[in-house]
mmCIF file of C-alpha atoms in Angstrom:
data_model
loop_
_atom_site.group_PDB
_atom_site.id
_atom_site.type_symbol
_atom_site.label_atom_id
_atom_site.label_comp_id
_atom_site.label_asym_id
_atom_site.label_seq_id
_atom_site.Cartn_x
_atom_site.Cartn_y
_atom_site.Cartn_z
ATOM 1 C CA MET A 26 0.000 0.000 0.000
ATOM 2 C CA ARG A 27 1.445 3.339 -1.073
ATOM 3 C CA ILE A 28 0.815 6.047 1.510
ATOM 4 C CA ALA A 29 0.927 9.824 1.060
ATOM 5 C CA VAL A 30 1.441 11.838 4.244
ATOM 6 C CA THR A 31 0.233 15.429 4.528
ATOM 7 C CA GLY A 32 0.460 17.890 7.420
ATOM 8 C CA SER A 33 3.095 20.052 9.020
ATOM 9 C CA ILE A 34 6.762 19.897 8.060
ATOM 10 C CA ALA A 35 8.755 21.904 10.572
ATOM 11 C CA THR A 36 11.933 22.319 12.556
ATOM 12 C CA ASP A 37 11.948 22.679 16.345
ATOM 13 C CA HIS A 38 14.426 25.068 17.979
ATOM 14 C CA LEU A 39 14.500 24.206 21.672
ATOM 15 C CA MET A 40 16.492 26.209 24.236
ATOM 16 C CA MET A 41 17.075 25.824 27.968
ATOM 17 C CA PHE A 42 17.249 28.765 30.380
ATOM 18 C CA SER A 43 19.186 27.888 33.547
ATOM 19 C CA GLY A 44 16.871 29.820 35.875
ATOM 20 C CA LYS A 45 13.148 30.350 36.421
ATOM 21 C CA PHE A 46 11.093 32.747 34.325
ATOM 22 C CA THR A 47 9.169 33.802 37.429
ATOM 23 C CA ASP A 48 12.342 35.222 38.961
ATOM 24 C CA THR A 49 12.540 37.708 36.087
ATOM 25 C CA LEU A 50 8.894 38.549 35.507
ATOM 26 C CA ILE A 51 7.493 41.434 37.561
ATOM 27 C CA ALA A 52 3.779 41.050 38.208
ATOM 28 C CA GLU A 53 3.113 44.790 38.241
ATOM 29 C CA LYS A 54 4.767 45.280 34.824
ATOM 30 C CA LEU A 55 3.288 42.439 32.752
ATOM 31 C CA ASP A 56 1.585 45.002 30.518
ATOM 32 C CA LYS A 57 5.033 46.246 29.382
ATOM 33 C CA VAL A 58 7.180 43.145 28.999
ATOM 34 C CA SER A 59 10.639 43.431 27.439
ATOM 35 C CA LEU A 60 12.774 40.423 28.324
ATOM 36 C CA SER A 61 15.757 38.538 27.001
ATOM 37 C CA PHE A 62 16.931 35.209 28.428
ATOM 38 C CA LEU A 63 20.521 34.015 28.038
ATOM 39 C CA VAL A 64 20.273 30.313 27.186
ATOM 40 C CA GLY A 65 23.002 27.727 27.499
ATOM 41 C CA GLU A 66 21.579 24.982 25.285
ATOM 42 C CA LEU A 67 20.091 24.849 21.811
ATOM 43 C CA GLU A 68 18.723 21.741 20.122
ATOM 44 C CA ILE A 69 17.462 21.839 16.551
ATOM 45 C CA ARG A 70 15.227 18.895 15.710
ATOM 46 C CA ARG A 71 13.545 17.880 12.513
ATOM 47 C CA GLY A 72 9.823 17.577 13.059
ATOM 48 C CA GLY A 73 6.274 18.348 12.038
ATOM 49 C CA VAL A 74 3.656 15.601 12.100
ATOM 50 C CA ALA A 75 3.958 14.816 8.395
ATOM 51 C CA GLY A 76 7.755 14.781 8.539
ATOM 52 C CA ASN A 77 7.742 12.508 11.594
ATOM 53 C CA ILE A 78 5.226 10.019 10.203
ATOM 54 C CA ALA A 79 6.894 9.899 6.793
ATOM 55 C CA PHE A 80 10.291 9.358 8.437
ATOM 56 C CA GLY A 81 8.976 6.349 10.379
ATOM 57 C CA LEU A 82 7.287 4.847 7.326
ATOM 58 C CA GLY A 83 10.516 5.314 5.388
ATOM 59 C CA CYS A 84 12.516 3.515 8.092
ATOM 60 C CA LEU A 85 10.034 0.646 7.841
ATOM 61 C CA GLY A 86 10.643 0.407 4.093
ATOM 62 C CA LEU A 87 7.365 1.807 2.746
ATOM 63 C CA ASN A 88 8.757 4.716 0.676
ATOM 64 C CA PRO A 89 5.946 7.139 1.628
ATOM 65 C CA LEU A 90 5.170 10.240 -0.412
ATOM 66 C CA LEU A 91 5.578 13.342 1.750
ATOM 67 C CA VAL A 92 3.251 16.207 0.793
ATOM 68 C CA GLY A 93 3.538 19.774 2.076
ATOM 69 C CA SER A 94 5.084 23.191 1.574
ATOM 70 C CA VAL A 95 8.532 24.233 2.806
ATOM 71 C CA GLY A 96 11.005 27.062 2.363
ATOM 72 C CA ALA A 97 14.344 27.258 0.600
ATOM 73 C CA ASP A 98 15.903 26.388 3.990
ATOM 74 C CA PHE A 99 14.572 22.802 3.705
ATOM 75 C CA ALA A 100 17.544 21.381 1.742
ATOM 76 C CA GLU A 101 19.320 19.671 4.659
ATOM 77 C CA TYR A 102 16.062 18.278 6.052
ATOM 78 C CA ARG A 103 15.147 16.980 2.576
ATOM 79 C CA ASP A 104 18.481 15.150 2.310
ATOM 80 C CA TRP A 105 17.838 13.539 5.712
ATOM 81 C CA LEU A 106 14.396 12.286 4.664
ATOM 82 C CA ASP A 107 15.624 11.087 1.269
ATOM 83 C CA ALA A 108 18.355 9.093 3.015
ATOM 84 C CA HIS A 109 15.729 7.423 5.225
ATOM 85 C CA GLY A 110 13.461 6.182 2.461
ATOM 86 C CA VAL A 111 11.022 9.086 2.106
ATOM 87 C CA ASP A 112 9.875 10.259 -1.335
ATOM 88 C CA THR A 113 10.028 14.065 -1.084
ATOM 89 C CA SER A 114 8.936 14.720 -4.677
ATOM 90 C CA GLY A 115 5.532 15.851 -3.342
ATOM 91 C CA VAL A 116 7.102 18.641 -1.287
ATOM 92 C CA ARG A 117 6.528 22.133 -2.674
ATOM 93 C CA THR A 118 9.036 24.951 -2.085
ATOM 94 C CA SER A 119 7.687 28.419 -1.333
ATOM 95 C CA ALA A 120 9.249 31.316 -3.161
ATOM 96 C CA ILE A 121 8.940 33.679 -0.201
ATOM 97 C CA LYS A 122 8.441 31.854 3.100
ATOM 98 C CA HIS A 123 10.624 29.776 5.378
ATOM 99 C CA THR A 124 9.836 26.241 6.520
ATOM 100 C CA ALA A 125 7.482 26.198 9.512
ATOM 101 C CA ARG A 126 9.330 26.603 12.798
ATOM 102 C CA PHE A 127 8.616 26.021 16.471
ATOM 103 C CA VAL A 128 10.863 28.065 18.787
ATOM 104 C CA ALA A 129 10.682 27.393 22.518
ATOM 105 C CA THR A 130 12.624 28.314 25.640
ATOM 106 C CA ASN A 131 12.164 26.139 28.730
ATOM 107 C CA ASP A 132 13.193 26.981 32.279
ATOM 108 C CA THR A 133 14.401 24.646 35.024
ATOM 109 C CA VAL A 134 10.930 24.048 36.496
ATOM 110 C CA GLY A 135 9.222 23.111 33.244
ATOM 111 C CA ASN A 136 7.741 26.459 32.194
ATOM 112 C CA GLN A 137 7.898 27.225 28.493
ATOM 113 C CA ILE A 138 7.714 30.359 26.353
ATOM 114 C CA ALA A 139 7.203 29.410 22.719
ATOM 115 C CA SER A 140 6.192 30.639 19.281
ATOM 116 C CA PHE A 141 5.081 28.750 16.167
ATOM 117 C CA TYR A 142 5.731 30.229 12.746
ATOM 118 C CA PRO A 143 3.604 28.442 10.102
ATOM 119 C CA GLY A 144 5.575 29.907 7.223
ATOM 120 C CA ALA A 145 5.332 27.901 4.036
ATOM 121 C CA MET A 146 2.737 25.580 5.585
ATOM 122 C CA SER A 147 0.173 28.340 5.000
ATOM 123 C CA GLU A 148 0.624 27.709 1.261
ATOM 124 C CA ASP A 149 -0.336 24.024 1.395
ATOM 125 C CA CYS A 150 -3.570 24.802 -0.462
ATOM 126 C CA GLU A 151 -1.417 25.429 -3.533
ATOM 127 C CA ILE A 152 -0.758 21.671 -3.751
ATOM 128 C CA ASP A 153 -3.014 19.563 -6.001
ATOM 129 C CA ILE A 154 -3.319 16.411 -3.907
ATOM 130 C CA ALA A 155 -5.492 14.616 -6.491
ATOM 131 C CA SER A 156 -2.840 14.965 -9.194
ATOM 132 C CA LEU A 157 -0.088 13.777 -6.841
ATOM 133 C CA VAL A 158 -2.143 10.761 -5.811
ATOM 134 C CA ALA A 159 -2.832 9.785 -9.415
ATOM 135 C CA ALA A 160 0.750 10.313 -10.567
ATOM 136 C CA ASN A 161 2.315 8.333 -7.694
ATOM 137 C CA GLY A 162 -0.028 5.367 -7.351
ATOM 138 C CA VAL A 163 -1.139 6.366 -3.851
ATOM 139 C CA ASP A 164 -3.582 4.028 -2.097
ATOM 140 C CA LEU A 165 -4.143 6.007 1.121
ATOM 141 C CA VAL A 166 -3.704 9.658 2.070
ATOM 142 C CA LEU A 167 -3.059 10.480 5.709
ATOM 143 C CA ILE A 168 -4.421 13.963 6.302
ATOM 144 C CA GLY A 169 -2.430 15.136 9.291
ATOM 145 C CA ALA A 170 -2.453 18.340 11.333
ATOM 146 C CA GLY A 171 -1.394 21.238 9.167
ATOM 147 C CA ASP A 172 -2.973 24.264 7.542
ATOM 148 C CA PRO A 173 -6.713 23.938 8.373
ATOM 149 C CA ALA A 174 -7.858 25.074 4.933
ATOM 150 C CA ALA A 175 -5.550 22.556 3.264
ATOM 151 C CA MET A 176 -6.840 19.776 5.525
ATOM 152 C CA GLN A 177 -10.370 20.548 4.333
ATOM 153 C CA GLN A 178 -9.299 20.774 0.698
ATOM 154 C CA TYR A 179 -7.358 17.498 0.742
ATOM 155 C CA THR A 180 -10.260 15.675 2.396
ATOM 156 C CA SER A 181 -12.718 16.988 -0.181
ATOM 157 C CA ASP A 182 -10.381 16.100 -3.051
ATOM 158 C CA CYS A 183 -9.841 12.568 -1.739
ATOM 159 C CA ARG A 184 -13.594 12.023 -1.438
ATOM 160 C CA ALA A 185 -14.182 13.322 -4.958
ATOM 161 C CA ALA A 186 -11.450 11.066 -6.362
ATOM 162 C CA GLY A 187 -12.559 8.036 -4.359
ATOM 163 C CA VAL A 188 -9.187 7.805 -2.616
ATOM 164 C CA PRO A 189 -9.201 6.323 0.927
ATOM 165 C CA PHE A 190 -7.986 8.764 3.570
ATOM 166 C CA ALA A 191 -7.052 8.800 7.240
ATOM 167 C CA ALA A 192 -8.064 11.726 9.467
ATOM 168 C CA ASP A 193 -5.557 12.770 12.127
ATOM 169 C CA PHE A 194 -6.269 16.122 13.830
ATOM 170 C CA SER A 195 -3.642 15.865 16.624
ATOM 171 C CA GLN A 196 -2.435 19.406 17.443
ATOM 172 C CA GLN A 197 -5.261 21.023 15.472
ATOM 173 C CA VAL A 198 -7.979 19.473 17.654
ATOM 174 C CA ALA A 199 -8.043 22.619 19.809
ATOM 175 C CA PHE A 200 -8.557 24.966 16.858
ATOM 176 C CA LEU A 201 -10.979 23.085 14.596
ATOM 177 C CA ASP A 202 -14.661 23.735 15.215
ATOM 178 C CA GLY A 203 -17.404 21.126 15.137
ATOM 179 C CA ASP A 204 -18.418 21.758 11.517
ATOM 180 C CA SER A 205 -14.812 21.402 10.340
ATOM 181 C CA MET A 206 -14.338 18.191 12.290
ATOM 182 C CA ARG A 207 -17.522 16.662 10.917
ATOM 183 C CA THR A 208 -16.381 17.417 7.368
ATOM 184 C CA LEU A 209 -12.931 15.934 7.977
ATOM 185 C CA ILE A 210 -14.287 12.770 9.607
ATOM 186 C CA GLU A 211 -17.115 11.827 7.222
ATOM 187 C CA GLY A 212 -16.061 8.835 5.115
ATOM 188 C CA ALA A 213 -12.586 8.397 6.617
ATOM 189 C CA THR A 214 -11.045 4.951 6.416
ATOM 190 C CA TYR A 215 -9.126 5.643 9.634
ATOM 191 C CA LEU A 216 -9.570 8.200 12.399
ATOM 192 C CA PHE A 217 -6.586 8.581 14.750
ATOM 193 C CA CYS A 218 -6.777 10.275 18.150
ATOM 194 C CA ASN A 219 -5.695 9.959 21.764
ATOM 195 C CA GLU A 220 -8.081 9.786 24.731
ATOM 196 C CA TYR A 221 -8.191 13.546 25.215
ATOM 197 C CA GLU A 222 -8.728 14.188 21.508
ATOM 198 C CA GLU A 223 -11.452 11.525 21.482
ATOM 199 C CA ALA A 224 -13.398 13.496 24.113
ATOM 200 C CA VAL A 225 -12.851 16.838 22.341
ATOM 201 C CA ILE A 226 -13.981 15.434 18.987
ATOM 202 C CA GLU A 227 -17.175 14.002 20.452
ATOM 203 C CA SER A 228 -17.886 17.237 22.346
ATOM 204 C CA LYS A 229 -17.340 19.558 19.372
ATOM 205 C CA THR A 230 -19.078 17.418 16.746
ATOM 206 C CA GLY A 231 -21.979 16.457 19.005
ATOM 207 C CA TRP A 232 -21.511 12.900 17.749
ATOM 208 C CA SER A 233 -21.350 9.934 20.101
ATOM 209 C CA ASN A 234 -18.837 7.164 19.622
ATOM 210 C CA ALA A 235 -21.549 5.157 17.845
ATOM 211 C CA ASP A 236 -22.322 8.121 15.559
ATOM 212 C CA ILE A 237 -18.664 8.378 14.554
ATOM 213 C CA LEU A 238 -18.352 4.641 13.886
ATOM 214 C CA GLU A 239 -21.342 4.970 11.518
ATOM 215 C CA ARG A 240 -19.320 7.431 9.434
ATOM 216 C CA ILE A 241 -15.855 5.868 9.309
ATOM 217 C CA THR A 242 -14.312 2.429 8.880
ATOM 218 C CA THR A 243 -11.834 2.249 11.774
ATOM 219 C CA ARG A 244 -11.143 4.385 14.835
ATOM 220 C CA ILE A 245 -7.753 4.139 16.580
ATOM 221 C CA ILE A 246 -7.379 5.613 20.079
ATOM 222 C CA THR A 247 -3.953 5.701 21.692
ATOM 223 C CA LEU A 248 -4.082 5.252 25.466
ATOM 224 C CA GLY A 249 -0.631 6.421 26.538
ATOM 225 C CA ALA A 250 0.873 4.030 29.063
ATOM 226 C CA ALA A 251 -2.138 1.705 28.622
ATOM 227 C CA GLY A 252 -1.446 0.932 24.935
ATOM 228 C CA ALA A 253 -4.121 1.491 22.293
ATOM 229 C CA ARG A 254 -7.672 0.528 21.288
ATOM 230 C CA VAL A 255 -9.160 0.007 17.829
ATOM 231 C CA GLU A 256 -12.908 0.190 17.184
ATOM 232 C CA GLN A 257 -15.120 -0.716 14.234
ATOM 233 C CA LYS A 258 -18.895 -0.702 13.912
ATOM 234 C CA GLY A 259 -20.435 -3.964 15.086
ATOM 235 C CA GLU A 260 -17.126 -5.408 16.263
ATOM 236 C CA GLU A 261 -15.610 -5.893 19.692
ATOM 237 C CA PRO A 262 -12.828 -3.356 20.341
ATOM 238 C CA VAL A 263 -9.271 -4.634 19.989
ATOM 239 C CA VAL A 264 -7.106 -3.497 22.901
ATOM 240 C CA VAL A 265 -3.358 -4.098 23.103
ATOM 241 C CA GLY A 266 -1.240 -3.198 26.104
ATOM 242 C CA PRO A 267 2.006 -1.212 26.027
ATOM 243 C CA ILE A 268 5.643 -2.263 25.859
ATOM 244 C CA PRO A 269 6.350 -3.196 29.502
ATOM 245 C CA ASP A 270 10.004 -2.151 29.721
ATOM 246 C CA ALA A 271 9.683 1.299 28.117
ATOM 247 C CA LYS A 272 12.072 3.900 29.513
ATOM 248 C CA PHE A 273 10.520 7.360 29.264
ATOM 249 C CA VAL A 274 12.911 10.083 28.082
ATOM 250 C CA GLU A 275 10.926 12.611 25.995
ATOM 251 C CA PRO A 276 7.440 12.230 24.430
ATOM 252 C CA THR A 277 7.471 14.537 21.407
ATOM 253 C CA GLY A 278 6.482 12.591 18.279
ATOM 254 C CA ALA A 279 5.465 9.354 20.003
ATOM 255 C CA GLY A 280 1.936 9.574 18.606
ATOM 256 C CA ASP A 281 3.325 10.132 15.114
ATOM 257 C CA ALA A 282 5.508 7.051 15.475
ATOM 258 C CA PHE A 283 2.504 4.979 16.566
ATOM 259 C CA ARG A 284 0.670 6.006 13.412
ATOM 260 C CA CYS A 285 3.504 5.002 11.110
ATOM 261 C CA GLY A 286 3.811 1.598 12.814
ATOM 262 C CA PHE A 287 0.077 0.961 12.656
ATOM 263 C CA LEU A 288 -0.207 1.933 8.984
ATOM 264 C CA ALA A 289 2.895 -0.045 8.034
ATOM 265 C CA ALA A 290 1.426 -3.229 9.519
ATOM 266 C CA VAL A 291 -1.891 -2.577 7.772
ATOM 267 C CA SER A 292 -0.095 -2.087 4.463
ATOM 268 C CA TRP A 293 1.627 -5.460 4.975
ATOM 269 C CA GLY A 294 -1.752 -7.132 5.431
ATOM 270 C CA LEU A 295 -1.248 -7.935 9.117
ATOM 271 C CA SER A 296 -4.052 -8.133 11.677
ATOM 272 C CA THR A 297 -5.361 -5.222 13.728
ATOM 273 C CA GLU A 298 -3.666 -6.682 16.806
ATOM 274 C CA ARG A 299 -0.321 -6.758 15.036
ATOM 275 C CA ALA A 300 -0.844 -3.209 13.755
ATOM 276 C CA ILE A 301 -1.350 -1.913 17.286
ATOM 277 C CA GLN A 302 1.682 -3.852 18.484
ATOM 278 C CA LEU A 303 3.933 -2.353 15.818
ATOM 279 C CA GLY A 304 2.500 1.078 16.578
ATOM 280 C CA ASN A 305 3.395 0.638 20.252
ATOM 281 C CA LEU A 306 6.894 -0.565 19.383
ATOM 282 C CA MET A 307 7.540 2.438 17.142
ATOM 283 C CA ALA A 308 6.175 4.842 19.762
ATOM 284 C CA VAL A 309 8.618 3.452 22.335
ATOM 285 C CA HIS A 310 11.521 4.180 19.992
ATOM 286 C CA VAL A 311 10.588 7.861 20.151
ATOM 287 C CA LEU A 312 9.753 7.901 23.865
ATOM 288 C CA GLU A 313 13.240 6.638 24.638
ATOM 289 C CA THR A 314 14.990 9.244 22.476
ATOM 290 C CA VAL A 315 15.258 13.029 22.553
ATOM 291 C CA GLY A 316 13.698 14.159 19.279
ATOM 292 C CA PRO A 317 11.001 12.608 17.053
ATOM 293 C CA GLN A 318 13.401 11.467 14.311
ATOM 294 C CA GLU A 319 16.550 10.633 16.231
ATOM 295 C CA TYR A 320 15.896 6.931 16.830
ATOM 296 C CA GLU A 321 17.600 4.110 14.949
ATOM 297 C CA LEU A 322 15.416 1.218 13.833
ATOM 298 C CA LYS A 323 17.131 -2.185 13.995
ATOM 299 C CA SER A 324 15.310 -5.370 13.051
ATOM 300 C CA ALA A 325 17.014 -7.494 15.717
ATOM 301 C CA THR A 326 16.210 -5.053 18.509
ATOM 302 C CA LEU A 327 12.623 -4.676 17.334
ATOM 303 C CA ALA A 328 12.208 -8.458 17.236
ATOM 304 C CA GLU A 329 13.601 -8.874 20.738
ATOM 305 C CA ARG A 330 11.311 -6.267 22.226
ATOM 306 C CA ALA A 331 8.304 -7.591 20.319
ATOM 307 C CA ALA A 332 8.972 -11.105 21.601
ATOM 308 C CA THR A 333 9.264 -9.888 25.180
ATOM 309 C CA ALA A 334 6.072 -7.843 24.986
ATOM 310 C CA TYR A 335 3.857 -9.880 22.676
ATOM 311 C CA GLY A 336 5.447 -13.291 22.075
ATOM 312 C CA ASP A 337 7.614 -14.998 19.470
ATOM 313 C CA THR A 338 4.887 -15.327 16.833
ATOM 314 C CA ALA A 339 4.191 -11.605 16.948
ATOM 315 C CA ALA A 340 7.910 -10.839 16.714
ATOM 316 C CA THR A 341 8.292 -13.033 13.628
ATOM 317 C CA GLU A 342 5.305 -11.533 11.845
ATOM 318 C CA LEU A 343 6.234 -7.957 12.670
ATOM 319 C CA THR A 344 9.849 -8.174 11.561
ATOM 320 C CA SER A 345 9.495 -10.436 8.512
ATOM 321 C CA ARG A 346 9.305 -7.383 6.219
ATOM 322 C CA LEU A 347 12.339 -5.638 7.682
ATOM 323 C CA SER A 348 15.880 -6.105 6.417
#
């Protein structure tokens, strides 16, 4: 199954301030803030939901088509993705805007001051998803969190072309209204969310879980440390527990990694149970690493962890497609 991945493509610039913001802020002067923090650490990470998911699918050997808009500053990031099995021919370069960027400064007690610059992502509507799908033999389009107008356009175009699509609001769940969500969900082959997003979606759309299952094929809910659950109309939910020996380091991108593992297993024709298991295994790779694309995927290590968590048969099935 050939998968196209849409959504944000961004770089994260993360800095650490060695004190506490509250020691510098003056309550009586918050209406006239002018501050500068001297930081001792800077980490630049490749990210964005589409970039993260495509990276994972590439590592699993699926050669996904990445779709989105970037700036002229994307060259190094593009080389990284190309080297990890991602087809970046669907990436459009803006003539005037930089690649989307998240810039954050954290203090020693976990407070954060951050800004997100959408940049070229705001031009995603310039991309003709239907033409890309037809030209590249795409079987499924994952419509990830990105420019809201582009998310609507891509969904409409996929419906019109009869192309299966997966809806994945993630970070945009807070900003989409009920009407937008209903439009993005209707007819989806897959709907991805976590437990919090599940509640927000049902609240904003006014649809119950049963109402949503009437409108989609499969709903996947990640449960954090409890694993994940998959639901389909008229079927018993499939619930798979987590990887028991996971060592938490940093969570950014774990949900994206779950999605790439789940979709990879589906594309290989494996069962729903196996798809959840591979999703959990990929998520752990990110949880145990600083950065959403800094992990190294090794077949032997994946097989060992799969066997420990889910048994030898699962390990064999999940790693049979990996070199």
